[in-house]
PDB file of C-alpha atoms in Angstrom:
ATOM      1  CA  MET A   1      -9.468  -8.480  11.238  1.00 93.00           C
ATOM      2  CA  GLN A   2      -7.391  -6.728  13.919  1.00 97.00           C
ATOM      3  CA  LEU A   3      -3.663  -7.128  13.350  1.00 97.00           C
ATOM      4  CA  THR A   4      -2.201  -4.733  15.935  1.00 96.00           C
ATOM      5  CA  ASP A   5      -3.481  -2.072  18.321  1.00 94.00           C
ATOM      6  CA  THR A   6      -3.623   0.405  15.429  1.00 96.00           C
ATOM      7  CA  VAL A   7      -3.926  -1.703  12.243  1.00 98.00           C
ATOM      8  CA  HIS A   8      -6.937  -3.622  10.956  1.00 98.00           C
ATOM      9  CA  LEU A   9      -7.248  -5.603   7.721  1.00 98.00           C
ATOM     10  CA  VAL A  10     -10.597  -4.579   6.172  1.00 98.00           C
ATOM     11  CA  GLY A  11     -10.124  -5.823   2.621  1.00 98.00           C
ATOM     12  CA  SER A  12      -8.242  -8.705   1.003  1.00 98.00           C
ATOM     13  CA  GLY A  13      -8.774 -10.727  -2.151  1.00 98.00           C
ATOM     14  CA  GLN A  14      -7.813 -14.123  -3.515  1.00 97.00           C
ATOM     15  CA  ASN A  15      -4.095 -13.340  -3.253  1.00 96.00           C
ATOM     16  CA  GLY A  16      -4.568 -12.803   0.454  1.00 96.00           C
ATOM     17  CA  PHE A  17      -7.285 -13.787   2.906  1.00 97.00           C
ATOM     18  CA  SER A  18     -10.447 -13.619   0.751  1.00 97.00           C
ATOM     19  CA  LEU A  19     -12.232 -11.143   3.004  1.00 97.00           C
ATOM     20  CA  THR A  20     -13.696  -9.098   0.148  1.00 98.00           C
ATOM     21  CA  ASP A  21     -13.711  -9.080  -3.669  1.00 98.00           C
ATOM     22  CA  PRO A  22     -11.288 -11.639  -5.187  1.00 97.00           C
ATOM     23  CA  LEU A  23      -9.408  -8.883  -7.052  1.00 97.00           C
ATOM     24  CA  ASP A  24      -8.883  -6.673  -3.986  1.00 98.00           C
ATOM     25  CA  CYS A  25      -5.450  -5.960  -2.589  1.00 98.00           C
ATOM     26  CA  HIS A  26      -5.011  -5.822   1.160  1.00 98.00           C
ATOM     27  CA  VAL A  27      -6.890  -2.793   2.447  1.00 98.00           C
ATOM     28  CA  TYR A  28      -5.562  -1.628   5.812  1.00 98.00           C
ATOM     29  CA  LEU A  29      -7.358   0.626   8.291  1.00 98.00           C
ATOM     30  CA  LEU A  30      -5.206   2.787  10.577  1.00 98.00           C
ATOM     31  CA  ASP A  31      -6.682   3.739  13.939  1.00 98.00           C
ATOM     32  CA  GLY A  32      -5.031   6.913  15.178  1.00 96.00           C
ATOM     33  CA  GLY A  33      -7.529   7.371  17.997  1.00 94.00           C
ATOM     34  CA  SER A  34      -8.933  10.744  17.003  1.00 93.00           C
ATOM     35  CA  GLU A  35      -8.653   9.944  13.274  1.00 96.00           C
ATOM     36  CA  LEU A  36      -8.947   6.977  10.923  1.00 98.00           C
ATOM     37  CA  ALA A  37      -7.246   6.318   7.595  1.00 98.00           C
ATOM     38  CA  LEU A  38      -7.121   3.643   4.912  1.00 98.00           C
ATOM     39  CA  ILE A  39      -4.119   2.397   3.003  1.00 99.00           C
ATOM     40  CA  ASP A  40      -5.356   1.438  -0.482  1.00 98.00           C
ATOM     41  CA  THR A  41      -8.958   0.809  -1.482  1.00 98.00           C
ATOM     42  CA  GLY A  42      -9.265  -2.445  -3.408  1.00 98.00           C
ATOM     43  CA  VAL A  43     -10.482  -2.815  -6.979  1.00 98.00           C
ATOM     44  CA  GLY A  44     -13.782  -0.996  -6.431  1.00 97.00           C
ATOM     45  CA  ARG A  45     -16.129  -3.785  -7.551  1.00 95.00           C
ATOM     46  CA  ASP A  46     -17.620  -4.326  -4.066  1.00 95.00           C
ATOM     47  CA  VAL A  47     -16.879  -1.372  -1.819  1.00 97.00           C
ATOM     48  CA  PRO A  48     -19.843  -2.294   0.455  1.00 98.00           C
ATOM     49  CA  ALA A  49     -17.912  -5.433   1.497  1.00 98.00           C
ATOM     50  CA  ILE A  50     -15.014  -3.256   2.655  1.00 98.00           C
ATOM     51  CA  VAL A  51     -17.448  -0.926   4.424  1.00 98.00           C
ATOM     52  CA  ALA A  52     -18.947  -3.946   6.194  1.00 98.00           C
ATOM     53  CA  GLU A  53     -15.485  -5.035   7.379  1.00 98.00           C
ATOM     54  CA  ILE A  54     -14.810  -1.519   8.706  1.00 98.00           C
ATOM     55  CA  GLU A  55     -18.097  -1.571  10.603  1.00 98.00           C
ATOM     56  CA  ALA A  56     -17.454  -5.101  11.904  1.00 97.00           C
ATOM     57  CA  ALA A  57     -14.178  -3.809  13.357  1.00 97.00           C
ATOM     58  CA  GLY A  58     -16.211  -1.268  15.326  1.00 97.00           C
ATOM     59  CA  PHE A  59     -15.586   1.848  13.226  1.00 98.00           C
ATOM     60  CA  ASP A  60     -17.758   4.281  11.296  1.00 96.00           C
ATOM     61  CA  PRO A  61     -16.604   4.528   7.656  1.00 95.00           C
ATOM     62  CA  GLY A  62     -17.716   8.154   7.714  1.00 93.00           C
ATOM     63  CA  ASP A  63     -14.914   8.865  10.201  1.00 95.00           C
ATOM     64  CA  ILE A  64     -12.160   8.012   7.700  1.00 98.00           C
ATOM     65  CA  ALA A  65     -10.214  11.241   7.273  1.00 98.00           C
ATOM     66  CA  LYS A  66      -7.458  10.137   4.883  1.00 98.00           C
ATOM     67  CA  ILE A  67      -6.996   7.509   2.197  1.00 98.00           C
ATOM     68  CA  PHE A  68      -3.390   6.706   1.262  1.00 99.00           C
ATOM     69  CA  ILE A  69      -2.842   5.171  -2.187  1.00 99.00           C
ATOM     70  CA  THR A  70       0.379   3.220  -2.744  1.00 98.00           C
ATOM     71  CA  HIS A  71       0.038   3.143  -6.537  1.00 98.00           C
ATOM     72  CA  LEU A  72      -2.369   3.523  -9.427  1.00 98.00           C
ATOM     73  CA  HIS A  73      -3.097  -0.109 -10.353  1.00 98.00           C
ATOM     74  CA  LEU A  74      -6.821  -0.806 -10.162  1.00 98.00           C
ATOM     75  CA  ASP A  75      -6.666  -3.429  -7.404  1.00 98.00           C
ATOM     76  CA  HIS A  76      -5.240  -0.715  -5.128  1.00 98.00           C
ATOM     77  CA  SER A  77      -7.018   2.444  -6.311  1.00 98.00           C
ATOM     78  CA  GLY A  78     -10.286   1.327  -7.905  1.00 98.00           C
ATOM     79  CA  GLY A  79     -12.382   1.952  -4.785  1.00 98.00           C
ATOM     80  CA  ALA A  80     -10.935   5.398  -4.061  1.00 98.00           C
ATOM     81  CA  ALA A  81     -13.677   7.472  -5.711  1.00 98.00           C
ATOM     82  CA  GLU A  82     -16.522   5.653  -3.971  1.00 98.00           C
ATOM     83  CA  LEU A  83     -14.824   5.585  -0.575  1.00 98.00           C
ATOM     84  CA  GLN A  84     -13.980   9.284  -0.844  1.00 98.00           C
ATOM     85  CA  LYS A  85     -17.608  10.067  -1.685  1.00 97.00           C
ATOM     86  CA  LEU A  86     -18.759   7.996   1.282  1.00 96.00           C
ATOM     87  CA  SER A  87     -16.378   9.462   3.847  1.00 97.00           C
ATOM     88  CA  GLY A  88     -15.242  12.821   2.472  1.00 97.00           C
ATOM     89  CA  ALA A  89     -11.665  11.645   3.065  1.00 98.00           C
ATOM     90  CA  GLU A  90      -8.598  13.315   1.616  1.00 98.00           C
ATOM     91  CA  ILE A  91      -6.926  11.115  -1.015  1.00 98.00           C
ATOM     92  CA  ILE A  92      -3.135  11.090  -0.616  1.00 98.00           C
ATOM     93  CA  ALA A  93      -0.783   9.739  -3.287  1.00 98.00           C
ATOM     94  CA  SER A  94       2.405  10.634  -5.118  1.00 98.00           C
ATOM     95  CA  GLN A  95       2.346  13.747  -7.287  1.00 98.00           C
ATOM     96  CA  ASP A  96       1.975  11.716 -10.489  1.00 98.00           C
ATOM     97  CA  VAL A  97      -0.634   9.332  -9.120  1.00 98.00           C
ATOM     98  CA  ALA A  98      -2.700  12.138  -7.594  1.00 98.00           C
ATOM     99  CA  GLY A  99      -3.078  13.720 -11.033  1.00 98.00           C
ATOM    100  CA  TRP A 100      -3.926  10.423 -12.705  1.00 98.00           C
ATOM    101  CA  LEU A 101      -6.530   9.648 -10.032  1.00 98.00           C
ATOM    102  CA  GLU A 102      -8.206  12.989 -10.612  1.00 98.00           C
ATOM    103  CA  SER A 103      -8.357  12.395 -14.374  1.00 98.00           C
ATOM    104  CA  GLY A 104      -9.127   8.665 -14.180  1.00 97.00           C
ATOM    105  CA  ASP A 105      -6.192   7.932 -16.508  1.00 98.00           C
ATOM    106  CA  GLU A 106      -6.606   4.272 -17.453  1.00 97.00           C
ATOM    107  CA  GLU A 107      -3.585   4.280 -19.783  1.00 97.00           C
ATOM    108  CA  ALA A 108      -1.302   5.436 -16.960  1.00 98.00           C
ATOM    109  CA  ALA A 109      -2.805   2.706 -14.772  1.00 97.00           C
ATOM    110  CA  SER A 110      -2.058   0.075 -17.486  1.00 97.00           C
ATOM    111  CA  LEU A 111      -5.734  -0.824 -17.134  1.00 97.00           C
ATOM    112  CA  VAL A 112      -6.413  -0.904 -20.869  1.00 94.00           C
ATOM    113  CA  ALA A 113      -3.680  -3.508 -21.342  1.00 93.00           C
ATOM    114  CA  ALA A 114      -4.762  -5.422 -18.237  1.00 95.00           C
ATOM    115  CA  ARG A 115      -8.340  -5.701 -19.511  1.00 94.00           C
ATOM    116  CA  GLN A 116      -7.060  -7.025 -22.845  1.00 93.00           C
ATOM    117  CA  THR A 117      -5.233  -9.853 -21.050  1.00 93.00           C
ATOM    118  CA  GLY A 118      -8.359 -10.760 -19.062  1.00 93.00           C
ATOM    119  CA  MET A 119      -6.800  -9.643 -15.788  1.00 92.00           C
ATOM    120  CA  TYR A 120      -9.825  -7.382 -15.220  1.00 94.00           C
ATOM    121  CA  PRO A 121     -13.347  -7.669 -16.648  1.00 91.00           C
ATOM    122  CA  LEU A 122     -14.080  -5.255 -19.490  1.00 89.00           C
ATOM    123  CA  GLU A 123     -16.537  -3.286 -17.357  1.00 90.00           C
ATOM    124  CA  ASN A 124     -13.944  -2.415 -14.706  1.00 92.00           C
ATOM    125  CA  ARG A 125     -13.093   1.290 -14.829  1.00 94.00           C
ATOM    126  CA  LEU A 126     -10.866   3.721 -12.956  1.00 97.00           C
ATOM    127  CA  ARG A 127     -13.379   6.293 -11.753  1.00 97.00           C
ATOM    128  CA  PRO A 128     -11.903   9.768 -11.186  1.00 98.00           C
ATOM    129  CA  VAL A 129     -11.693  11.012  -7.617  1.00 98.00           C
ATOM    130  CA  ALA A 130     -13.039  14.450  -6.718  1.00 98.00           C
ATOM    131  CA  SER A 131      -9.619  15.608  -5.551  1.00 98.00           C
ATOM    132  CA  ALA A 132      -6.266  14.181  -4.509  1.00 98.00           C
ATOM    133  CA  THR A 133      -3.257  15.543  -2.642  1.00 98.00           C
ATOM    134  CA  GLY A 134       0.204  14.874  -4.045  1.00 98.00           C
ATOM    135  CA  VAL A 135       2.986  14.139  -1.571  1.00 98.00           C
ATOM    136  CA  SER A 136       6.726  13.525  -1.872  1.00 98.00           C
ATOM    137  CA  ASP A 137       9.412  11.333  -0.340  1.00 98.00           C
ATOM    138  CA  GLY A 138      10.005  12.250   3.312  1.00 97.00           C
ATOM    139  CA  ASP A 139       6.707  14.052   3.871  1.00 98.00           C
ATOM    140  CA  VAL A 140       5.071  13.255   7.214  1.00 97.00           C
ATOM    141  CA  ILE A 141       1.274  13.138   7.540  1.00 97.00           C
ATOM    142  CA  HIS A 142      -0.426  12.682  10.896  1.00 97.00           C
ATOM    143  CA  VAL A 143      -3.424  10.420  11.436  1.00 97.00           C
ATOM    144  CA  GLY A 144      -4.398  11.187  14.996  1.00 95.00           C
ATOM    145  CA  SER A 145      -1.565   9.831  17.126  1.00 95.00           C
ATOM    146  CA  LEU A 146       0.099   8.103  14.157  1.00 97.00           C
ATOM    147  CA  ALA A 147       2.876   9.608  12.052  1.00 97.00           C
ATOM    148  CA  VAL A 148       2.927   8.418   8.436  1.00 98.00           C
ATOM    149  CA  THR A 149       6.191   9.032   6.567  1.00 98.00           C
ATOM    150  CA  VAL A 150       6.112   8.900   2.770  1.00 98.00           C
ATOM    151  CA  VAL A 151       8.748   6.652   1.159  1.00 98.00           C
ATOM    152  CA  LYS A 152       9.445   6.791  -2.587  1.00 98.00           C
ATOM    153  CA  ALA A 153       9.117   3.224  -3.875  1.00 98.00           C
ATOM    154  CA  ASP A 154       9.200   3.205  -7.689  1.00 98.00           C
ATOM    155  CA  GLY A 155       9.880   0.060  -9.671  1.00 98.00           C
ATOM    156  CA  HIS A 156       6.637  -1.910  -9.701  1.00 98.00           C
ATOM    157  CA  SER A 157       5.026   1.195 -11.192  1.00 98.00           C
ATOM    158  CA  ARG A 158       5.626   4.932 -11.642  1.00 98.00           C
ATOM    159  CA  GLY A 159       4.753   7.053  -8.633  1.00 98.00           C
ATOM    160  CA  HIS A 160       4.604   4.085  -6.253  1.00 98.00           C
ATOM    161  CA  LEU A 161       4.820   5.003  -2.568  1.00 98.00           C
ATOM    162  CA  ALA A 162       5.366   3.030   0.612  1.00 98.00           C
ATOM    163  CA  PHE A 163       4.313   4.335   4.012  1.00 98.00           C
ATOM    164  CA  LEU A 164       6.280   4.061   7.246  1.00 98.00           C
ATOM    165  CA  VAL A 165       3.819   4.315  10.134  1.00 98.00           C
ATOM    166  CA  ASP A 166       4.986   5.170  13.624  1.00 95.00           C
ATOM    167  CA  ASP A 167       2.494   4.418  16.377  1.00 86.00           C
ATOM    168  CA  CYS A 168       4.273   6.405  19.090  1.00 67.00           C
ATOM    169  CA  ALA A 169       3.993   9.862  17.538  1.00 53.00           C
ATOM    170  CA  GLU A 170       2.732  11.331  20.796  1.00 51.00           C
ATOM    171  CA  ARG A 171       5.100   9.453  23.130  1.00 49.00           C
ATOM    172  CA  ASP A 172       7.989  11.304  24.742  1.00 48.00           C
ATOM    173  CA  ASP A 173      10.487   8.581  23.871  1.00 48.00           C
ATOM    174  CA  CYS A 174       9.442   8.156  20.253  1.00 53.00           C
ATOM    175  CA  ALA A 175      12.083  10.419  18.710  1.00 50.00           C
ATOM    176  CA  GLU A 176      14.805   8.740  20.727  1.00 48.00           C
ATOM    177  CA  ARG A 177      14.082   5.215  19.530  1.00 51.00           C
ATOM    178  CA  GLU A 178      16.147   3.903  16.612  1.00 55.00           C
ATOM    179  CA  ASP A 179      15.164   0.232  16.633  1.00 60.00           C
ATOM    180  CA  GLY A 180      11.876   0.595  14.751  1.00 65.00           C
ATOM    181  CA  ALA A 181       9.963  -1.114  17.558  1.00 69.00           C
ATOM    182  CA  HIS A 182       6.925   1.106  17.017  1.00 79.00           C
ATOM    183  CA  ARG A 183       7.078   1.256  13.234  1.00 94.00           C
ATOM    184  CA  ALA A 184       5.390  -0.603  10.386  1.00 98.00           C
ATOM    185  CA  LEU A 185       6.264  -0.519   6.690  1.00 98.00           C
ATOM    186  CA  PHE A 186       3.319  -0.660   4.289  1.00 98.00           C
ATOM    187  CA  SER A 187       5.100  -1.580   1.069  1.00 98.00           C
ATOM    188  CA  GLY A 188       2.241  -1.863  -1.428  1.00 98.00           C
ATOM    189  CA  ASP A 189       3.499  -3.969  -4.343  1.00 98.00           C
ATOM    190  CA  ALA A 190       7.120  -2.814  -4.034  1.00 98.00           C
ATOM    191  CA  LEU A 191       8.152  -5.797  -1.884  1.00 98.00           C
ATOM    192  CA  PHE A 192       6.428  -8.923  -0.624  1.00 98.00           C
ATOM    193  CA  PHE A 193       6.800 -11.592   2.044  1.00 98.00           C
ATOM    194  CA  GLY A 194      10.000 -13.580   1.560  1.00 97.00           C
ATOM    195  CA  GLY A 195      11.776 -10.717  -0.205  1.00 98.00           C
ATOM    196  CA  ARG A 196       9.928 -11.116  -3.490  1.00 98.00           C
ATOM    197  CA  ILE A 197       9.144  -8.416  -6.059  1.00 98.00           C
ATOM    198  CA  LEU A 198       6.586  -8.249  -8.875  1.00 97.00           C
ATOM    199  CA  LEU A 199       7.714  -7.215 -12.353  1.00 97.00           C
ATOM    200  CA  GLN A 200       5.197  -6.873 -15.174  1.00 95.00           C
ATOM    201  CA  ASN A 201       5.404  -6.122 -18.884  1.00 95.00           C
ATOM    202  CA  ILE A 202       3.928  -2.629 -18.551  1.00 96.00           C
ATOM    203  CA  TRP A 203       5.172   0.823 -19.494  1.00 97.00           C
ATOM    204  CA  ASP A 204       6.330   1.968 -16.051  1.00 97.00           C
ATOM    205  CA  CYS A 205       7.785  -1.173 -14.453  1.00 98.00           C
ATOM    206  CA  SER A 206      11.555  -1.207 -13.888  1.00 98.00           C
ATOM    207  CA  LEU A 207      13.863  -3.796 -12.347  1.00 98.00           C
ATOM    208  CA  GLU A 208      16.525  -1.140 -11.758  1.00 98.00           C
ATOM    209  CA  GLU A 209      14.104   1.053  -9.821  1.00 98.00           C
ATOM    210  CA  SER A 210      12.739  -1.961  -7.909  1.00 98.00           C
ATOM    211  CA  ILE A 211      16.249  -2.772  -6.707  1.00 98.00           C
ATOM    212  CA  ALA A 212      16.800   0.866  -5.737  1.00 98.00           C
ATOM    213  CA  THR A 213      13.587   0.713  -3.694  1.00 98.00           C
ATOM    214  CA  VAL A 214      14.700  -2.424  -1.850  1.00 98.00           C
ATOM    215  CA  LYS A 215      17.974  -0.677  -1.017  1.00 98.00           C
ATOM    216  CA  ARG A 216      15.980   2.297   0.275  1.00 98.00           C
ATOM    217  CA  PHE A 217      13.896  -0.039   2.485  1.00 98.00           C
ATOM    218  CA  ALA A 218      17.140  -1.518   3.839  1.00 98.00           C
ATOM    219  CA  GLU A 219      17.996   1.888   5.292  1.00 97.00           C
ATOM    220  CA  LEU A 220      14.743   2.033   7.288  1.00 97.00           C
ATOM    221  CA  GLU A 221      14.100   0.659  10.757  1.00 96.00           C
ATOM    222  CA  PHE A 222      10.769  -1.088  11.338  1.00 97.00           C
ATOM    223  CA  THR A 223       9.363  -4.215  12.944  1.00 97.00           C
ATOM    224  CA  GLN A 224       6.035  -4.864  11.222  1.00 98.00           C
ATOM    225  CA  PHE A 225       5.778  -5.484   7.487  1.00 98.00           C
ATOM    226  CA  PHE A 226       2.478  -5.089   5.617  1.00 98.00           C
ATOM    227  CA  PRO A 227       2.612  -5.596   1.819  1.00 98.00           C
ATOM    228  CA  GLY A 228      -0.247  -5.255  -0.659  1.00 98.00           C
ATOM    229  CA  HIS A 229      -0.866  -9.004  -1.116  1.00 98.00           C
ATOM    230  CA  VAL A 230      -0.111 -12.436   0.389  1.00 97.00           C
ATOM    231  CA  SER A 231       1.207 -12.671   3.940  1.00 97.00           C
ATOM    232  CA  PHE A 232       2.636 -10.079   6.338  1.00 98.00           C
ATOM    233  CA  SER A 233       4.780 -10.000   9.482  1.00 98.00           C
ATOM    234  CA  LEU A 234       3.915  -8.618  12.902  1.00 97.00           C
ATOM    235  CA  GLN A 235       7.485  -9.098  14.140  1.00 96.00           C
ATOM    236  CA  ASP A 236      10.922  -9.144  12.496  1.00 96.00           C
ATOM    237  CA  GLY A 237       9.505  -7.666   9.302  1.00 97.00           C
ATOM    238  CA  LYS A 238      12.904  -6.397   8.205  1.00 97.00           C
ATOM    239  CA  ARG A 239      13.880  -9.970   7.357  1.00 98.00           C
ATOM    240  CA  HIS A 240      11.937  -9.691   4.097  1.00 98.00           C
ATOM    241  CA  VAL A 241      14.107  -6.774   3.022  1.00 98.00           C
ATOM    242  CA  ASP A 242      17.166  -8.741   4.095  1.00 98.00           C
ATOM    243  CA  ALA A 243      16.018 -11.688   1.963  1.00 98.00           C
ATOM    244  CA  ALA A 244      15.768  -9.464  -1.113  1.00 98.00           C
ATOM    245  CA  MET A 245      19.107  -7.821  -0.361  1.00 98.00           C
ATOM    246  CA  ALA A 246      20.788 -11.226  -0.148  1.00 98.00           C
ATOM    247  CA  HIS A 247      20.110 -11.612  -3.892  1.00 98.00           C
ATOM    248  CA  ILE A 248      20.976  -8.034  -4.767  1.00 98.00           C
ATOM    249  CA  ILE A 249      24.424  -8.169  -3.183  1.00 97.00           C
ATOM    250  CA  GLN A 250      25.110 -11.236  -5.357  1.00 97.00           C
ATOM    251  CA  LEU A 251      24.241  -9.118  -8.424  1.00 97.00           C
ATOM    252  CA  LEU A 252      20.972 -11.017  -8.850  1.00 97.00           C
ATOM    253  CA  PRO A 253      17.407  -9.707  -8.892  1.00 96.00           C
ATOM    254  CA  PRO A 254      15.143 -10.677  -6.010  1.00 97.00           C
ATOM    255  CA  PRO A 255      12.811 -13.572  -6.856  1.00 97.00           C
ATOM    256  CA  GLN A 256       9.476 -12.880  -8.500  1.00 96.00           C
ATOM    257  CA  LEU A 257       6.168 -13.198  -6.676  1.00 93.00           C
ATOM    258  CA  VAL A 258       4.122 -15.976  -8.256  1.00 82.00           C
ATOM    259  CA  THR A 259       0.358 -15.690  -7.683  1.00 68.00           C
TER     260      THR A 259
END
């Protein structure tokens, strides 16, 4: 599903558009012209369905050079090992998450607890990736003509990242623009449509850090807003940050996402 000139939706589960496995998050493909990348990988139960969506969009999955992981939860990282094996892509995540992906740390991913609640079937596992690159807040990674800026986004989980993608990295006027007209925020599970957040009873979830992340998003300029589940915005995406901030300035938490 093509969303913009450079963004395609190639995976989405029951809390989205039911393109692939019901437990998948939104899986976004970035087309940088000379390079391709994915943002998140779904739960990993049916990677061939994601591959089929990539091919239906007119791309070769073997051309994926980078895979960005917003956070460790299985619905976002479970397909990373298989997709890396298929494409040879570099896995990019926060420093903490990169290490946990390499070791397949299911405790850090809260997967053991999630299986006990029935959220995931007992056979679902976090398979270790061959290698992963740790990045930090403010780092800029290029995907062809796209510039991807790393944004620290803790709160929903430890080591959560968002990615600010600029589609005019090779344009002369790009550096002079301040209105975010060529930028998209991929927020993972740090913030959702309507200014909602998702807090869970797990070891690394923090309301205080979630609010700090929303405040950090409020300092960014962007137009398009692509979260990890439910709907997204192709225009005026900053309004979802504004909606969350309207609660925060009243000393209230943003509303919870109900799925």
